[in-house]
Amino acid sequence: MSVLRMLYLLLAVWGAIHPMYYFVQWFQENGWDIMAMVDAWHVNVAASGLVWDLTISAIALTIWIIAEVTTRRNWGALIAIPATFCIGVSCGLPLYLFLRSAPVR
C-alpha cells in the first residue's frame, strides 16, 4: 500500500472517530434526540454557516462520487456516501480517496 493511500485511510479513521467522540458526548449530555442536535447546530449564525458549508461540501462530494463510480465501475466506493452523511465529510472524503486510489486490476 502506498504512503498516500495509508494517509487517506488514517485520515478517514481519524475523521470517523474524532467527530463521533463529540457527537456521542453531546448525546449523552442532552439525550438521544437528533432534532435537538440539529437545533444546536443552528445556535448562532456562525454555527449555521458552518453547517451549510459542510452540507454543500457533502452534496458536492456525493455528486462527484456518483459521477466517478458510474465511470470507473467501482461500486464499492459508494460506501463513502453514507459515511459522509452519517459521520461527516471528514470521514467520507478521505475514505473515498482511499477507495479510489486502489490499484487497478
mmCIF file with all atom_site columns, C-alpha atoms in Angstrom:
data_model
loop_
_atom_site.group_PDB
_atom_site.id
_atom_site.type_symbol
_atom_site.label_atom_id
_atom_site.label_alt_id
_atom_site.label_comp_id
_atom_site.label_asym_id
_atom_site.label_entity_id
_atom_site.label_seq_id
_atom_site.pdbx_PDB_ins_code
_atom_site.Cartn_x
_atom_site.Cartn_y
_atom_site.Cartn_z
_atom_site.occupancy
_atom_site.B_iso_or_equiv
_atom_site.pdbx_formal_charge
_atom_site.auth_seq_id
_atom_site.auth_comp_id
_atom_site.auth_asym_id
_atom_site.auth_atom_id
_atom_site.pdbx_PDB_model_num
ATOM 1   C CA . MET A 1 1   ? 0.000   0.000  0.000   1.00 0.00 ? 1   MET A CA 1
ATOM 2   C CA . SER A 1 2   ? 1.383   3.412  -0.948  1.00 0.00 ? 2   SER A CA 1
ATOM 3   C CA . VAL A 1 3   ? 2.117   6.087  1.631   1.00 0.00 ? 3   VAL A CA 1
ATOM 4   C CA . LEU A 1 4   ? -0.601  8.283  0.115   1.00 0.00 ? 4   LEU A CA 1
ATOM 5   C CA . ARG A 1 5   ? -3.242  5.531  0.400   1.00 0.00 ? 5   ARG A CA 1
ATOM 6   C CA . MET A 1 6   ? -2.195  4.874  4.001   1.00 0.00 ? 6   MET A CA 1
ATOM 7   C CA . LEU A 1 7   ? -2.529  8.597  4.730   1.00 0.00 ? 7   LEU A CA 1
ATOM 8   C CA . TYR A 1 8   ? -6.049  8.636  3.231   1.00 0.00 ? 8   TYR A CA 1
ATOM 9   C CA . LEU A 1 9   ? -7.015  5.641  5.365   1.00 0.00 ? 9   LEU A CA 1
ATOM 10  C CA . LEU A 1 10  ? -5.624  7.201  8.534   1.00 0.00 ? 10  LEU A CA 1
ATOM 11  C CA . LEU A 1 11  ? -7.486  10.446 7.804   1.00 0.00 ? 11  LEU A CA 1
ATOM 12  C CA . ALA A 1 12  ? -10.730 8.509  7.217   1.00 0.00 ? 12  ALA A CA 1
ATOM 13  C CA . VAL A 1 13  ? -10.368 6.702  10.542  1.00 0.00 ? 13  VAL A CA 1
ATOM 14  C CA . TRP A 1 14  ? -9.495  9.929  12.330  1.00 0.00 ? 14  TRP A CA 1
ATOM 15  C CA . GLY A 1 15  ? -12.394 11.662 10.563  1.00 0.00 ? 15  GLY A CA 1
ATOM 16  C CA . ALA A 1 16  ? -14.736 8.950  11.850  1.00 0.00 ? 16  ALA A CA 1
ATOM 17  C CA . ILE A 1 17  ? -13.501 8.723  15.442  1.00 0.00 ? 17  ILE A CA 1
ATOM 18  C CA . HIS A 1 18  ? -12.768 12.323 16.358  1.00 0.00 ? 18  HIS A CA 1
ATOM 19  C CA . PRO A 1 19  ? -16.146 13.889 15.397  1.00 0.00 ? 19  PRO A CA 1
ATOM 20  C CA . MET A 1 20  ? -18.054 10.891 16.790  1.00 0.00 ? 20  MET A CA 1
ATOM 21  C CA . TYR A 1 21  ? -16.409 11.434 20.163  1.00 0.00 ? 21  TYR A CA 1
ATOM 22  C CA . TYR A 1 22  ? -18.031 14.868 20.357  1.00 0.00 ? 22  TYR A CA 1
ATOM 23  C CA . PHE A 1 23  ? -21.377 13.712 18.936  1.00 0.00 ? 23  PHE A CA 1
ATOM 24  C CA . VAL A 1 24  ? -21.666 10.855 21.448  1.00 0.00 ? 24  VAL A CA 1
ATOM 25  C CA . GLN A 1 25  ? -20.602 13.148 24.290  1.00 0.00 ? 25  GLN A CA 1
ATOM 26  C CA . TRP A 1 26  ? -23.285 15.665 23.267  1.00 0.00 ? 26  TRP A CA 1
ATOM 27  C CA . PHE A 1 27  ? -25.960 12.951 23.048  1.00 0.00 ? 27  PHE A CA 1
ATOM 28  C CA . GLN A 1 28  ? -25.026 11.624 26.493  1.00 0.00 ? 28  GLN A CA 1
ATOM 29  C CA . GLU A 1 29  ? -25.355 15.098 27.998  1.00 0.00 ? 29  GLU A CA 1
ATOM 30  C CA . ASN A 1 30  ? -28.508 16.164 26.122  1.00 0.00 ? 30  ASN A CA 1
ATOM 31  C CA . GLY A 1 31  ? -30.370 12.960 25.334  1.00 0.00 ? 31  GLY A CA 1
ATOM 32  C CA . TRP A 1 32  ? -30.505 10.986 22.109  1.00 0.00 ? 32  TRP A CA 1
ATOM 33  C CA . ASP A 1 33  ? -32.727 13.455 20.249  1.00 0.00 ? 33  ASP A CA 1
ATOM 34  C CA . ILE A 1 34  ? -31.431 14.138 16.729  1.00 0.00 ? 34  ILE A CA 1
ATOM 35  C CA . MET A 1 35  ? -33.680 17.189 16.292  1.00 0.00 ? 35  MET A CA 1
ATOM 36  C CA . ALA A 1 36  ? -32.209 18.747 19.442  1.00 0.00 ? 36  ALA A CA 1
ATOM 37  C CA . MET A 1 37  ? -28.767 18.277 17.897  1.00 0.00 ? 37  MET A CA 1
ATOM 38  C CA . VAL A 1 38  ? -29.922 19.927 14.670  1.00 0.00 ? 38  VAL A CA 1
ATOM 39  C CA . ASP A 1 39  ? -31.224 22.838 16.746  1.00 0.00 ? 39  ASP A CA 1
ATOM 40  C CA . ALA A 1 40  ? -27.845 23.051 18.493  1.00 0.00 ? 40  ALA A CA 1
ATOM 41  C CA . TRP A 1 41  ? -26.099 23.227 15.112  1.00 0.00 ? 41  TRP A CA 1
ATOM 42  C CA . HIS A 1 42  ? -28.049 26.436 14.434  1.00 0.00 ? 42  HIS A CA 1
ATOM 43  C CA . VAL A 1 43  ? -27.463 28.090 17.807  1.00 0.00 ? 43  VAL A CA 1
ATOM 44  C CA . ASN A 1 44  ? -25.930 31.145 16.108  1.00 0.00 ? 44  ASN A CA 1
ATOM 45  C CA . VAL A 1 45  ? -25.143 32.423 12.622  1.00 0.00 ? 45  VAL A CA 1
ATOM 46  C CA . ALA A 1 46  ? -21.529 31.214 12.730  1.00 0.00 ? 46  ALA A CA 1
ATOM 47  C CA . ALA A 1 47  ? -22.628 27.663 13.515  1.00 0.00 ? 47  ALA A CA 1
ATOM 48  C CA . SER A 1 48  ? -25.333 27.823 10.834  1.00 0.00 ? 48  SER A CA 1
ATOM 49  C CA . GLY A 1 49  ? -22.727 28.961 8.307   1.00 0.00 ? 49  GLY A CA 1
ATOM 50  C CA . LEU A 1 50  ? -20.522 26.009 9.183   1.00 0.00 ? 50  LEU A CA 1
ATOM 51  C CA . VAL A 1 51  ? -23.464 23.608 8.904   1.00 0.00 ? 51  VAL A CA 1
ATOM 52  C CA . TRP A 1 52  ? -24.311 24.928 5.436   1.00 0.00 ? 52  TRP A CA 1
ATOM 53  C CA . ASP A 1 53  ? -20.647 24.839 4.394   1.00 0.00 ? 53  ASP A CA 1
ATOM 54  C CA . LEU A 1 54  ? -20.405 21.164 5.342   1.00 0.00 ? 54  LEU A CA 1
ATOM 55  C CA . THR A 1 55  ? -23.811 20.330 3.832   1.00 0.00 ? 55  THR A CA 1
ATOM 56  C CA . ILE A 1 56  ? -22.888 21.849 0.476   1.00 0.00 ? 56  ILE A CA 1
ATOM 57  C CA . SER A 1 57  ? -19.500 20.095 0.614   1.00 0.00 ? 57  SER A CA 1
ATOM 58  C CA . ALA A 1 58  ? -21.212 16.774 1.346   1.00 0.00 ? 58  ALA A CA 1
ATOM 59  C CA . ILE A 1 59  ? -23.590 17.236 -1.598  1.00 0.00 ? 59  ILE A CA 1
ATOM 60  C CA . ALA A 1 60  ? -20.714 18.152 -3.940  1.00 0.00 ? 60  ALA A CA 1
ATOM 61  C CA . LEU A 1 61  ? -18.738 15.121 -2.744  1.00 0.00 ? 61  LEU A CA 1
ATOM 62  C CA . THR A 1 62  ? -21.748 12.867 -3.294  1.00 0.00 ? 62  THR A CA 1
ATOM 63  C CA . ILE A 1 63  ? -22.216 14.121 -6.863  1.00 0.00 ? 63  ILE A CA 1
ATOM 64  C CA . TRP A 1 64  ? -18.514 13.589 -7.551  1.00 0.00 ? 64  TRP A CA 1
ATOM 65  C CA . ILE A 1 65  ? -18.577 10.077 -6.083  1.00 0.00 ? 65  ILE A CA 1
ATOM 66  C CA . ILE A 1 66  ? -21.621 9.093  -8.140  1.00 0.00 ? 66  ILE A CA 1
ATOM 67  C CA . ALA A 1 67  ? -20.113 10.531 -11.335 1.00 0.00 ? 67  ALA A CA 1
ATOM 68  C CA . GLU A 1 68  ? -16.805 8.767  -10.793 1.00 0.00 ? 68  GLU A CA 1
ATOM 69  C CA . VAL A 1 69  ? -18.324 5.469  -9.690  1.00 0.00 ? 69  VAL A CA 1
ATOM 70  C CA . THR A 1 70  ? -20.511 5.268  -12.785 1.00 0.00 ? 70  THR A CA 1
ATOM 71  C CA . THR A 1 71  ? -17.462 5.941  -14.974 1.00 0.00 ? 71  THR A CA 1
ATOM 72  C CA . ARG A 1 72  ? -14.963 3.736  -13.149 1.00 0.00 ? 72  ARG A CA 1
ATOM 73  C CA . ARG A 1 73  ? -17.456 0.987  -12.196 1.00 0.00 ? 73  ARG A CA 1
ATOM 74  C CA . ASN A 1 74  ? -16.018 0.921  -8.675  1.00 0.00 ? 74  ASN A CA 1
ATOM 75  C CA . TRP A 1 75  ? -19.342 0.233  -6.967  1.00 0.00 ? 75  TRP A CA 1
ATOM 76  C CA . GLY A 1 76  ? -17.789 -0.473 -3.569  1.00 0.00 ? 76  GLY A CA 1
ATOM 77  C CA . ALA A 1 77  ? -16.716 3.163  -3.332  1.00 0.00 ? 77  ALA A CA 1
ATOM 78  C CA . LEU A 1 78  ? -20.378 4.123  -2.882  1.00 0.00 ? 78  LEU A CA 1
ATOM 79  C CA . ILE A 1 79  ? -19.914 3.285  0.812   1.00 0.00 ? 79  ILE A CA 1
ATOM 80  C CA . ALA A 1 80  ? -18.308 6.730  1.118   1.00 0.00 ? 80  ALA A CA 1
ATOM 81  C CA . ILE A 1 81  ? -21.727 8.374  0.632   1.00 0.00 ? 81  ILE A CA 1
ATOM 82  C CA . PRO A 1 82  ? -23.368 7.040  3.812   1.00 0.00 ? 82  PRO A CA 1
ATOM 83  C CA . ALA A 1 83  ? -20.059 7.631  5.624   1.00 0.00 ? 83  ALA A CA 1
ATOM 84  C CA . THR A 1 84  ? -20.263 11.269 4.530   1.00 0.00 ? 84  THR A CA 1
ATOM 85  C CA . PHE A 1 85  ? -23.838 11.828 5.701   1.00 0.00 ? 85  PHE A CA 1
ATOM 86  C CA . CYS A 1 86  ? -23.794 9.605  8.812   1.00 0.00 ? 86  CYS A CA 1
ATOM 87  C CA . ILE A 1 87  ? -20.347 10.600 10.090  1.00 0.00 ? 87  ILE A CA 1
ATOM 88  C CA . GLY A 1 88  ? -19.175 13.622 8.111   1.00 0.00 ? 88  GLY A CA 1
ATOM 89  C CA . VAL A 1 89  ? -17.146 14.943 5.231   1.00 0.00 ? 89  VAL A CA 1
ATOM 90  C CA . SER A 1 90  ? -14.058 14.450 7.410   1.00 0.00 ? 90  SER A CA 1
ATOM 91  C CA . CYS A 1 91  ? -14.580 10.696 7.057   1.00 0.00 ? 91  CYS A CA 1
ATOM 92  C CA . GLY A 1 92  ? -16.317 10.418 3.679   1.00 0.00 ? 92  GLY A CA 1
ATOM 93  C CA . LEU A 1 93  ? -13.802 12.364 1.591   1.00 0.00 ? 93  LEU A CA 1
ATOM 94  C CA . PRO A 1 94  ? -10.617 10.586 2.722   1.00 0.00 ? 94  PRO A CA 1
ATOM 95  C CA . LEU A 1 95  ? -12.473 7.252  2.625   1.00 0.00 ? 95  LEU A CA 1
ATOM 96  C CA . TYR A 1 96  ? -13.455 7.843  -0.987  1.00 0.00 ? 96  TYR A CA 1
ATOM 97  C CA . LEU A 1 97  ? -9.919  8.952  -1.882  1.00 0.00 ? 97  LEU A CA 1
ATOM 98  C CA . PHE A 1 98  ? -8.595  5.770  -0.261  1.00 0.00 ? 98  PHE A CA 1
ATOM 99  C CA . LEU A 1 99  ? -11.030 3.588  -2.192  1.00 0.00 ? 99  LEU A CA 1
ATOM 100 C CA . ARG A 1 100 ? -10.470 5.499  -5.449  1.00 0.00 ? 100 ARG A CA 1
ATOM 101 C CA . SER A 1 101 ? -6.686  5.197  -5.243  1.00 0.00 ? 101 SER A CA 1
ATOM 102 C CA . ALA A 1 102 ? -6.717  1.403  -5.103  1.00 0.00 ? 102 ALA A CA 1
ATOM 103 C CA . PRO A 1 103 ? -4.561  -0.211 -7.775  1.00 0.00 ? 103 PRO A CA 1
ATOM 104 C CA . VAL A 1 104 ? -6.453  -1.028 -10.978 1.00 0.00 ? 104 VAL A CA 1
ATOM 105 C CA . ARG A 1 105 ? -6.822  -4.770 -11.572 1.00 0.00 ? 105 ARG A CA 1
#
